[in-house]
Amino acid sequence: MQQDSNTLYKLIVLFMLDKVDFPLTNSQISEFILDQGYTNYFTLQTVINELLDSDMIRVENIRNSSLYHLESAGKEAVDIFEDRIPDVIKQDILSFFEKNKYELRSEVEITADYYPTRKDEYYVDCKIKEKGNVLLELRLNVYSKEQAIHICDDWHKDSSDVYGYLVEKLMSK
């Protein structure tokens, strides 16, 4: 019975990734599945790891987030076995996306991460993406880890202002 449940949880994760045109974070997937009470956190993480091991999904780590992408094997599996997901669960997923799509997309398409370069120097990489295309990428060298963290933390809330300012400034002449 546990195996059947895990298969359903795998299909739910694959279905979720199939219904959006951007990656989902571990916390976004977890939020939906745990809030719905389908399973517990540890079982979900086991299922996600099994999907990774079988190359049905891949992970991209950015700062403190794991972004999950659907791979072709996962797409094929969800296409073949989608009918094993109860319609009520599919509707819950689609409603969740309809209600939260903008926020979910914003979380994964506005990213910032930092990397040490030399002693006491850091490279900060800030991006705004739309449907996988980079609209703006800003790379900065800073002289402390604290500066790098501060820039990364503020990028999510200030990125649209920075983008608007740059476009306006560059178009003003």
Coordinates of N, CA, C and O in Angstrom, one line a residue:
M1 N 0.8 -1.2 0.0 CA 0.0 0.0 0.0 C 0.9 1.3 0.0 O 0.5 2.2 -0.7
Q2 N 2.0 1.3 0.8 CA 2.9 2.4 0.8 C 3.4 2.7 -0.6 O 3.6 3.8 -1.0
Q3 N 3.8 1.6 -1.3 CA 4.3 1.8 -2.7 C 3.3 2.5 -3.6 O 3.6 3.4 -4.3
D4 N 2.0 2.2 -3.5 CA 0.9 2.8 -4.3 C 0.8 4.3 -3.9 O 0.7 5.1 -4.7
S5 N 0.9 4.6 -2.6 CA 0.9 6.0 -2.1 C 2.0 6.8 -2.7 O 1.9 7.9 -3.1
N6 N 3.2 6.2 -2.6 CA 4.4 6.9 -3.1 C 4.3 7.2 -4.6 O 4.7 8.2 -5.0
T7 N 3.8 6.2 -5.3 CA 3.6 6.4 -6.7 C 2.6 7.6 -7.0 O 2.9 8.4 -7.8
L8 N 1.6 7.7 -6.2 CA 0.6 8.8 -6.3 C 1.3 10.1 -6.0 O 1.2 11.1 -6.8
Y9 N 2.1 10.1 -5.0 CA 2.8 11.4 -4.6 C 3.8 11.8 -5.7 O 4.0 13.0 -6.0
K10 N 4.5 10.8 -6.3 CA 5.4 11.1 -7.4 C 4.6 11.7 -8.6 O 5.0 12.7 -9.2
L11 N 3.5 11.1 -8.9 CA 2.7 11.6 -10.0 C 2.1 13.0 -9.7 O 2.1 13.9 -10.6
I12 N 1.8 13.3 -8.4 CA 1.4 14.6 -8.0 C 2.5 15.7 -8.3 O 2.3 16.7 -8.9
V13 N 3.7 15.3 -7.9 CA 4.8 16.2 -8.1 C 5.1 16.4 -9.6 O 5.2 17.6 -10.1
L14 N 5.0 15.4 -10.3 CA 5.3 15.5 -11.8 C 4.1 16.3 -12.5 O 4.4 17.1 -13.3
F15 N 2.9 16.1 -12.0 CA 1.8 16.8 -12.6 C 1.9 18.3 -12.3 O 1.7 19.1 -13.2
M16 N 2.3 18.6 -11.0 CA 2.5 20.0 -10.7 C 3.6 20.7 -11.6 O 3.3 21.7 -12.1
L17 N 4.7 20.0 -11.8 CA 5.8 20.6 -12.6 C 5.3 20.6 -14.1 O 5.8 21.5 -14.8
D18 N 4.5 19.7 -14.5 CA 4.0 19.7 -15.9 C 3.0 20.9 -16.2 O 2.9 21.3 -17.3
K19 N 2.3 21.4 -15.1 CA 1.3 22.4 -15.3 C 1.8 23.8 -15.2 O 1.0 24.8 -15.4
V20 N 3.1 24.0 -15.0 CA 3.6 25.4 -15.0 C 4.8 25.5 -16.0 O 5.4 24.4 -16.3
D21 N 5.1 26.7 -16.4 CA 6.1 26.9 -17.4 C 7.4 27.5 -16.7 O 8.1 28.2 -17.3
F22 N 7.5 27.2 -15.5 CA 8.7 27.6 -14.7 C 9.0 26.6 -13.6 O 8.1 25.7 -13.3
P23 N 10.2 26.5 -13.1 CA 10.4 25.5 -12.0 C 9.7 25.9 -10.7 O 9.3 27.0 -10.5
L24 N 9.5 24.9 -9.9 CA 9.0 25.1 -8.6 C 10.0 24.8 -7.5 O 10.8 23.9 -7.7
T25 N 9.9 25.5 -6.4 CA 10.9 25.3 -5.3 C 10.4 24.1 -4.5 O 9.2 23.8 -4.5
N26 N 11.3 23.6 -3.7 CA 10.9 22.6 -2.8 C 9.8 23.1 -1.8 O 8.8 22.4 -1.5
S27 N 9.9 24.3 -1.3 CA 8.9 24.8 -0.4 C 7.6 25.0 -1.1 O 6.5 24.8 -0.4
Q28 N 7.5 25.4 -2.4 CA 6.3 25.5 -3.1 C 5.6 24.2 -3.2 O 4.4 24.1 -3.0
I29 N 6.3 23.2 -3.6 CA 5.7 21.8 -3.7 C 5.3 21.4 -2.4 O 4.1 20.9 -2.2
S30 N 6.1 21.5 -1.4 CA 5.8 21.1 0.0 C 4.6 21.8 0.5 O 3.7 21.2 1.2
E31 N 4.5 23.1 0.3 CA 3.4 23.9 0.8 C 2.1 23.3 0.3 O 1.2 23.1 1.1
F32 N 2.0 23.0 -1.0 CA 0.7 22.5 -1.5 C 0.4 21.1 -0.9 O -0.6 20.9 -0.4
I33 N 1.4 20.2 -1.0 CA 1.1 18.8 -0.6 C 0.9 18.7 0.9 O 0.0 18.0 1.3
L34 N 1.6 19.4 1.7 CA 1.5 19.3 3.1 C 0.2 20.0 3.6 O -0.5 19.5 4.4
D35 N -0.1 21.2 3.0 CA -1.4 21.9 3.3 C -2.6 21.1 3.0 O -3.6 21.2 3.7
Q36 N -2.5 20.3 1.9 CA -3.6 19.5 1.5 C -3.7 18.2 2.4 O -4.7 17.5 2.3
G37 N -2.6 17.9 3.1 CA -2.6 16.8 4.0 C -2.4 15.4 3.3 O -2.8 14.4 3.8
Y38 N -1.8 15.5 2.1 CA -1.7 14.3 1.3 C -0.6 13.3 1.9 O -0.8 12.1 1.9
T39 N 0.4 13.9 2.5 CA 1.5 13.1 3.1 C 2.3 14.0 4.0 O 2.0 15.2 4.2
N40 N 3.3 13.4 4.7 CA 4.1 14.2 5.6 C 5.4 14.6 4.8 O 5.7 14.2 3.7
Y41 N 6.1 15.5 5.5 CA 7.3 16.1 4.9 C 8.4 15.1 4.5 O 9.0 15.2 3.5
F42 N 8.6 14.1 5.4 CA 9.7 13.1 5.2 C 9.4 12.2 4.0 O 10.2 11.9 3.2
T43 N 8.1 11.8 3.9 CA 7.7 11.0 2.7 C 7.9 11.8 1.5 O 8.4 11.3 0.4
L44 N 7.5 13.1 1.5 CA 7.6 13.9 0.3 C 9.0 14.1 -0.1 O 9.3 14.0 -1.3
Q45 N 9.9 14.3 0.8 CA 11.3 14.4 0.5 C 11.9 13.1 -0.1 O 12.7 13.2 -1.1
T46 N 11.5 12.0 0.4 CA 11.9 10.7 -0.1 C 11.4 10.6 -1.6 O 12.2 10.1 -2.5
V47 N 10.1 10.9 -1.8 CA 9.6 10.9 -3.2 C 10.3 11.8 -4.1 O 10.7 11.4 -5.3
I48 N 10.7 13.0 -3.7 CA 11.4 13.9 -4.6 C 12.8 13.4 -4.9 O 13.2 13.4 -6.0
N49 N 13.4 12.8 -3.9 CA 14.8 12.2 -4.1 C 14.7 11.0 -5.1 O 15.6 10.8 -5.9
E50 N 13.7 10.2 -5.0 CA 13.5 9.1 -5.9 C 13.2 9.6 -7.3 O 13.7 9.0 -8.3
L51 N 12.5 10.7 -7.5 CA 12.3 11.3 -8.8 C 13.6 11.9 -9.4 O 13.9 11.7 -10.6
L52 N 14.4 12.4 -8.5 CA 15.7 12.9 -8.9 C 16.6 11.8 -9.4 O 17.3 11.8 -10.4
D53 N 16.6 10.7 -8.6 CA 17.5 9.5 -8.9 C 17.1 8.8 -10.2 O 17.9 8.3 -10.9
S54 N 15.8 8.9 -10.5 CA 15.3 8.3 -11.7 C 15.3 9.2 -12.9 O 14.8 8.9 -14.0
D55 N 15.9 10.4 -12.7 CA 16.0 11.4 -13.8 C 14.7 11.9 -14.4 O 14.6 12.3 -15.5
M56 N 13.7 11.9 -13.6 CA 12.4 12.4 -14.0 C 12.3 13.9 -13.7 O 11.5 14.6 -14.4
I57 N 13.0 14.4 -12.7 CA 13.1 15.8 -12.5 C 14.6 16.1 -12.2 O 15.4 15.2 -12.0
R58 N 15.0 17.4 -12.3 CA 16.3 17.8 -12.0 C 16.2 19.0 -11.1 O 15.2 19.7 -11.0
V59 N 17.3 19.2 -10.3 CA 17.3 20.3 -9.3 C 18.3 21.3 -9.7 O 19.4 20.9 -10.2
E60 N 18.0 22.5 -9.5 CA 18.9 23.7 -9.6 C 19.0 24.4 -8.3 O 17.9 24.8 -7.8
N61 N 20.1 24.5 -7.7 CA 20.2 25.1 -6.4 C 20.7 26.5 -6.5 O 21.7 26.8 -7.1
I62 N 19.9 27.5 -6.0 CA 20.2 28.9 -6.0 C 20.0 29.4 -4.6 O 18.9 29.3 -4.0
R63 N 21.2 29.8 -4.0 CA 21.2 30.3 -2.7 C 20.6 29.3 -1.7 O 21.1 28.2 -1.5
N64 N 19.5 29.6 -1.1 CA 18.8 28.7 -0.2 C 17.6 28.0 -0.7 O 16.8 27.5 0.0
S65 N 17.5 27.9 -2.0 CA 16.4 27.3 -2.7 C 16.8 26.2 -3.7 O 17.8 26.3 -4.3
S66 N 16.0 25.2 -3.7 CA 16.1 24.1 -4.7 C 15.0 24.3 -5.7 O 13.8 24.2 -5.3
L67 N 15.3 24.5 -6.9 CA 14.3 24.7 -8.0 C 14.2 23.4 -8.8 O 15.2 22.9 -9.3
Y68 N 13.0 22.8 -8.9 CA 12.8 21.6 -9.6 C 12.2 21.8 -11.0 O 11.3 22.6 -11.1
H69 N 12.9 21.1 -11.9 CA 12.5 21.2 -13.3 C 12.0 19.8 -13.8 O 12.6 18.8 -13.4
L70 N 11.0 19.7 -14.6 CA 10.5 18.5 -15.2 C 11.4 18.0 -16.3 O 11.7 18.8 -17.2
E71 N 11.9 16.8 -16.3 CA 12.7 16.3 -17.4 C 11.8 15.5 -18.3 O 10.7 15.2 -18.0
S72 N 12.3 15.1 -19.5 CA 11.5 14.4 -20.5 C 11.0 13.1 -20.0 O 9.8 12.7 -20.3
A73 N 11.7 12.4 -19.2 CA 11.2 11.1 -18.6 C 10.1 11.3 -17.7 O 9.1 10.6 -17.6
G74 N 10.1 12.4 -16.9 CA 9.0 12.8 -16.0 C 7.8 13.2 -16.8 O 6.7 12.9 -16.4
K75 N 8.0 14.0 -17.9 CA 6.9 14.4 -18.7 C 6.2 13.2 -19.4 O 5.0 13.1 -19.4
E76 N 7.0 12.2 -19.8 CA 6.5 11.0 -20.4 C 5.7 10.2 -19.4 O 4.6 9.8 -19.6
A77 N 6.2 10.1 -18.2 CA 5.5 9.4 -17.1 C 4.2 10.0 -16.7 O 3.1 9.3 -16.6
V78 N 4.1 11.3 -16.6 CA 2.9 12.0 -16.2 C 1.9 11.9 -17.4 O 0.7 11.8 -17.2
D79 N 2.4 12.0 -18.6 CA 1.4 11.8 -19.8 C 0.8 10.4 -19.8 O -0.4 10.3 -20.1
I80 N 1.6 9.4 -19.5 CA 1.1 8.0 -19.5 C 0.2 7.7 -18.3 O -0.9 7.1 -18.4
F81 N 0.6 8.2 -17.1 CA -0.1 7.8 -15.9 C -1.0 8.9 -15.2 O -1.4 8.7 -14.1
E82 N -1.2 9.9 -15.9 CA -2.0 11.0 -15.3 C -3.4 10.5 -14.8 O -3.9 11.0 -13.9
D83 N -3.9 9.6 -15.5 CA -5.3 9.1 -15.1 C -5.3 8.4 -13.8 O -6.3 8.1 -13.2
R84 N -4.1 8.1 -13.2 CA -4.0 7.5 -11.9 C -4.1 8.6 -10.8 O -4.2 8.2 -9.6
I85 N -4.1 9.8 -11.1 CA -4.3 10.9 -10.2 C -5.8 11.2 -10.1 O -6.4 11.5 -11.1
P86 N -6.4 11.1 -8.9 CA -7.8 11.4 -8.8 C -8.1 12.8 -9.3 O -7.3 13.8 -9.1
D87 N -9.2 13.0 -10.0 CA -9.6 14.3 -10.6 C -9.7 15.4 -9.5 O -9.3 16.5 -9.8
V88 N -10.1 15.0 -8.3 CA -10.2 16.0 -7.2 C -8.8 16.6 -6.9 O -8.7 17.8 -6.6
I89 N -7.8 15.8 -6.9 CA -6.4 16.2 -6.6 C -5.9 17.1 -7.8 O -5.3 18.2 -7.6
K90 N -6.2 16.7 -9.0 CA -5.8 17.5 -10.2 C -6.5 18.9 -10.1 O -5.8 19.9 -10.3
Q91 N -7.7 18.9 -9.7 CA -8.4 20.2 -9.6 C -7.9 21.0 -8.5 O -7.7 22.3 -8.6
D92 N -7.5 20.4 -7.3 CA -6.8 21.1 -6.3 C -5.5 21.8 -6.7 O -5.3 22.9 -6.4
I93 N -4.8 21.1 -7.5 CA -3.5 21.6 -8.0 C -3.7 22.8 -9.0 O -3.1 23.8 -8.8
L94 N -4.7 22.6 -9.9 CA -5.0 23.7 -10.8 C -5.5 24.9 -10.1 O -5.2 26.0 -10.5
S95 N -6.3 24.7 -9.1 CA -6.9 25.8 -8.3 C -5.7 26.5 -7.6 O -5.7 27.8 -7.5
F96 N -4.8 25.8 -7.0 CA -3.7 26.3 -6.3 C -2.8 27.2 -7.2 O -2.5 28.3 -6.9
F97 N -2.6 26.7 -8.5 CA -1.8 27.5 -9.4 C -2.6 28.7 -9.9 O -2.0 29.8 -10.0
E98 N -3.9 28.6 -10.1 CA -4.7 29.7 -10.5 C -4.6 30.8 -9.5 O -4.5 32.0 -9.8
K99 N -4.7 30.5 -8.2 CA -4.7 31.4 -7.1 C -3.4 32.0 -6.8 O -3.2 33.2 -6.5
N100 N -2.3 31.2 -7.1 CA -1.0 31.6 -6.6 C 0.1 31.8 -7.7 O 1.3 31.9 -7.4
K101 N -0.3 31.7 -9.0 CA 0.7 31.6 -10.1 C 1.6 32.8 -10.1 O 2.8 32.6 -10.3
Y102 N 1.1 34.0 -9.9 CA 2.0 35.1 -10.0 C 3.1 35.1 -8.9 O 4.2 35.3 -9.2
E103 N 2.7 34.8 -7.7 CA 3.6 34.7 -6.6 C 4.6 33.6 -6.8 O 5.8 33.7 -6.5
L104 N 4.1 32.4 -7.2 CA 5.0 31.3 -7.4 C 6.0 31.6 -8.5 O 7.2 31.3 -8.3
R105 N 5.6 32.2 -9.6 CA 6.5 32.6 -10.7 C 7.5 33.6 -10.2 O 8.7 33.5 -10.5
S106 N 7.1 34.6 -9.5 CA 7.9 35.7 -9.0 C 9.0 35.1 -8.1 O 10.2 35.5 -8.2
E107 N 8.7 34.1 -7.3 CA 9.7 33.5 -6.4 C 10.8 32.9 -7.1 O 12.0 32.9 -6.6
V108 N 10.6 32.3 -8.3 CA 11.6 31.5 -9.0 C 12.2 32.3 -10.1 O 13.3 31.9 -10.6
E109 N 11.6 33.4 -10.6 CA 12.1 34.1 -11.7 C 12.9 35.3 -11.3 O 13.5 36.0 -12.1
I110 N 12.9 35.7 -10.0 CA 13.7 36.7 -9.5 C 14.7 36.1 -8.5 O 14.3 35.6 -7.5
T111 N 16.0 36.0 -9.0 CA 16.9 35.2 -8.1 C 18.2 36.1 -7.9 O 18.5 37.0 -8.6
A112 N 18.8 35.8 -6.8 CA 20.1 36.4 -6.4 C 20.9 35.4 -5.6 O 20.4 34.7 -4.8
D113 N 22.2 35.3 -5.9 CA 23.1 34.4 -5.2 C 24.4 35.1 -5.2 O 24.7 36.0 -6.0
Y114 N 25.3 34.6 -4.3 CA 26.6 35.2 -4.2 C 27.6 34.1 -4.1 O 27.3 33.0 -3.6
Y115 N 28.9 34.4 -4.5 CA 30.0 33.4 -4.5 C 31.2 34.1 -4.0 O 31.5 35.3 -4.5
P116 N 32.0 33.5 -3.2 CA 33.3 34.1 -2.9 C 34.2 34.1 -4.1 O 34.2 33.1 -4.9
T117 N 35.0 35.1 -4.3 CA 36.0 35.2 -5.4 C 37.4 35.1 -4.9 O 38.2 34.3 -5.2
R118 N 37.7 36.1 -4.1 CA 39.1 36.2 -3.4 C 38.8 36.4 -1.9 O 37.7 36.6 -1.5
K119 N 39.9 36.5 -1.2 CA 39.7 36.8 0.2 C 39.0 38.1 0.4 O 39.3 39.1 -0.1
D120 N 37.9 38.0 1.1 CA 37.0 39.2 1.5 C 36.4 39.9 0.2 O 36.1 41.0 0.3
E121 N 36.2 39.1 -0.9 CA 35.5 39.6 -2.0 C 34.5 38.6 -2.4 O 34.7 37.4 -2.4
Y122 N 33.3 39.2 -2.9 CA 32.2 38.3 -3.3 C 31.6 38.8 -4.6 O 31.6 40.0 -4.9
Y123 N 31.2 37.9 -5.4 CA 30.5 38.1 -6.7 C 29.0 37.9 -6.4 O 28.7 36.8 -5.9
V124 N 28.2 38.9 -6.7 CA 26.8 38.8 -6.6 C 26.1 38.7 -7.9 O 26.4 39.6 -8.8
D125 N 25.3 37.7 -8.2 CA 24.6 37.6 -9.4 C 23.1 37.7 -9.2 O 22.5 36.8 -8.6
C126 N 22.5 38.8 -9.7 CA 21.1 39.0 -9.6 C 20.4 38.9 -11.0 O 20.9 39.4 -11.9
K127 N 19.3 38.2 -11.0 CA 18.6 38.0 -12.3 C 17.1 38.2 -12.2 O 16.5 38.0 -11.1
I128 N 16.5 38.7 -13.3 CA 15.1 38.7 -13.5 C 14.9 37.9 -14.8 O 15.4 38.2 -15.8
K129 N 14.0 36.9 -14.7 CA 13.7 36.0 -15.8 C 12.2 36.1 -16.1 O 11.4 36.4 -15.2
E130 N 11.9 35.8 -17.3 CA 10.5 35.7 -17.7 C 10.3 34.5 -18.6 O 10.9 34.5 -19.7
K131 N 9.6 33.5 -18.2 CA 9.4 32.3 -19.0 C 10.8 31.7 -19.4 O 11.0 31.3 -20.5
G132 N 11.8 31.7 -18.5 CA 13.1 31.2 -18.7 C 14.0 32.1 -19.4 O 15.2 31.8 -19.5
N133 N 13.6 33.2 -20.0 CA 14.5 34.1 -20.7 C 14.9 35.2 -19.7 O 14.1 35.7 -18.9
V134 N 16.2 35.5 -19.7 CA 16.8 36.5 -18.8 C 16.4 37.9 -19.3 O 16.8 38.3 -20.4
L135 N 15.7 38.7 -18.5 CA 15.4 40.0 -18.8 C 16.5 41.0 -18.4 O 16.8 42.0 -19.0
L136 N 17.1 40.7 -17.2 CA 18.1 41.5 -16.7 C 19.0 40.6 -15.8 O 18.5 39.8 -15.0
E137 N 20.3 40.8 -16.0 CA 21.3 40.1 -15.1 C 22.3 41.2 -14.7 O 22.9 41.9 -15.5
L138 N 22.4 41.3 -13.4 CA 23.3 42.3 -12.8 C 24.3 41.6 -12.0 O 24.0 40.8 -11.1
R139 N 25.6 41.8 -12.3 CA 26.7 41.1 -11.6 C 27.5 42.2 -10.9 O 27.9 43.2 -11.6
L140 N 27.7 42.0 -9.6 CA 28.4 43.0 -8.8 C 29.5 42.3 -8.1 O 29.4 41.2 -7.6
N141 N 30.6 43.0 -7.9 CA 31.7 42.6 -7.0 C 31.6 43.4 -5.7 O 31.5 44.7 -5.8
V142 N 31.5 42.8 -4.6 CA 31.4 43.5 -3.3 C 32.5 43.0 -2.4 O 33.1 42.0 -2.6
Y143 N 32.8 43.8 -1.3 CA 33.9 43.5 -0.5 C 33.6 42.9 0.9 O 34.5 42.8 1.7
S144 N 32.4 42.4 1.0 CA 32.1 41.7 2.3 C 31.0 40.7 2.0 O 30.1 41.0 1.2
K145 N 31.0 39.7 2.8 CA 29.9 38.7 2.8 C 28.6 39.4 3.2 O 27.5 39.1 2.6
E146 N 28.7 40.3 4.2 CA 27.5 41.0 4.6 C 26.8 41.8 3.5 O 25.6 41.8 3.4
Q147 N 27.7 42.5 2.7 CA 27.1 43.3 1.6 C 26.5 42.3 0.6 O 25.4 42.6 0.1
A148 N 27.1 41.2 0.3 CA 26.5 40.2 -0.6 C 25.2 39.7 -0.2 O 24.2 39.7 -0.9
I149 N 25.1 39.4 1.1 CA 23.8 38.9 1.7 C 22.8 39.9 1.6 O 21.6 39.7 1.2
H150 N 23.1 41.2 2.0 CA 22.2 42.3 2.0 C 21.6 42.5 0.6 O 20.4 42.7 0.4
I151 N 22.5 42.5 -0.4 CA 22.0 42.7 -1.8 C 21.1 41.6 -2.2 O 20.0 41.8 -2.8
C152 N 21.5 40.3 -2.0 CA 20.6 39.2 -2.3 C 19.3 39.3 -1.6 O 18.2 39.0 -2.2
D153 N 19.3 39.6 -0.3 CA 18.0 39.7 0.4 C 17.1 40.8 -0.1 O 15.9 40.6 -0.2
D154 N 17.7 41.9 -0.6 CA 16.9 43.0 -1.1 C 16.5 42.9 -2.5 O 15.6 43.6 -3.0
W155 N 17.2 42.1 -3.3 CA 16.9 42.0 -4.7 C 15.5 41.6 -5.0 O 14.9 42.2 -5.9
H156 N 14.9 40.7 -4.3 CA 13.6 40.2 -4.6 C 12.6 41.4 -4.5 O 11.7 41.6 -5.4
K157 N 12.7 42.2 -3.5 CA 11.7 43.3 -3.4 C 12.0 44.5 -4.2 O 11.1 45.3 -4.6
D158 N 13.3 44.7 -4.6 CA 13.7 46.0 -5.3 C 14.0 45.7 -6.8 O 14.2 46.7 -7.5
S159 N 13.9 44.5 -7.3 CA 14.3 44.2 -8.6 C 13.5 45.0 -9.7 O 14.1 45.4 -10.7
S160 N 12.2 45.0 -9.5 CA 11.4 45.7 -10.5 C 11.7 47.2 -10.6 O 11.7 47.8 -11.6
D161 N 12.0 47.8 -9.4 CA 12.4 49.2 -9.4 C 13.7 49.4 -10.1 O 13.9 50.4 -10.9
V162 N 14.7 48.5 -9.8 CA 16.0 48.6 -10.5 C 15.8 48.5 -12.0 O 16.4 49.2 -12.8
Y163 N 15.1 47.5 -12.4 CA 14.8 47.2 -13.8 C 14.2 48.5 -14.5 O 14.6 49.0 -15.5
G164 N 13.1 49.0 -13.9 CA 12.5 50.2 -14.4 C 13.4 51.4 -14.5 O 13.4 52.1 -15.5
Y165 N 14.2 51.6 -13.4 CA 15.2 52.7 -13.4 C 16.2 52.6 -14.6 O 16.4 53.5 -15.3
L166 N 16.7 51.4 -14.8 CA 17.7 51.2 -15.8 C 17.1 51.4 -17.2 O 17.7 52.1 -18.0
V167 N 15.9 50.9 -17.4 CA 15.3 51.1 -18.7 C 15.0 52.6 -19.0 O 15.3 53.1 -20.0
E168 N 14.5 53.2 -18.0 CA 14.2 54.7 -18.1 C 15.5 55.5 -18.3 O 15.5 56.3 -19.2
K169 N 16.5 55.2 -17.6 CA 17.7 55.9 -17.7 C 18.4 55.7 -19.1 O 18.9 56.6 -19.7
L170 N 18.4 54.5 -19.5 CA 19.0 54.2 -20.8 C 18.2 54.7 -22.0 O 18.7 54.9 -23.1
M171 N 16.9 54.9 -21.8 CA 16.0 55.4 -22.9 C 15.9 56.9 -22.9 O 15.3 57.5 -23.8
S172 N 16.5 57.6 -21.9 CA 16.2 59.0 -21.7 C 17.0 59.9 -22.7 O 16.7 61.1 -22.8
K173 N 17.9 59.4 -23.4 CA 18.7 60.2 -24.3 C 18.4 60.0 -25.8 O 18.0 59.0 -26.2

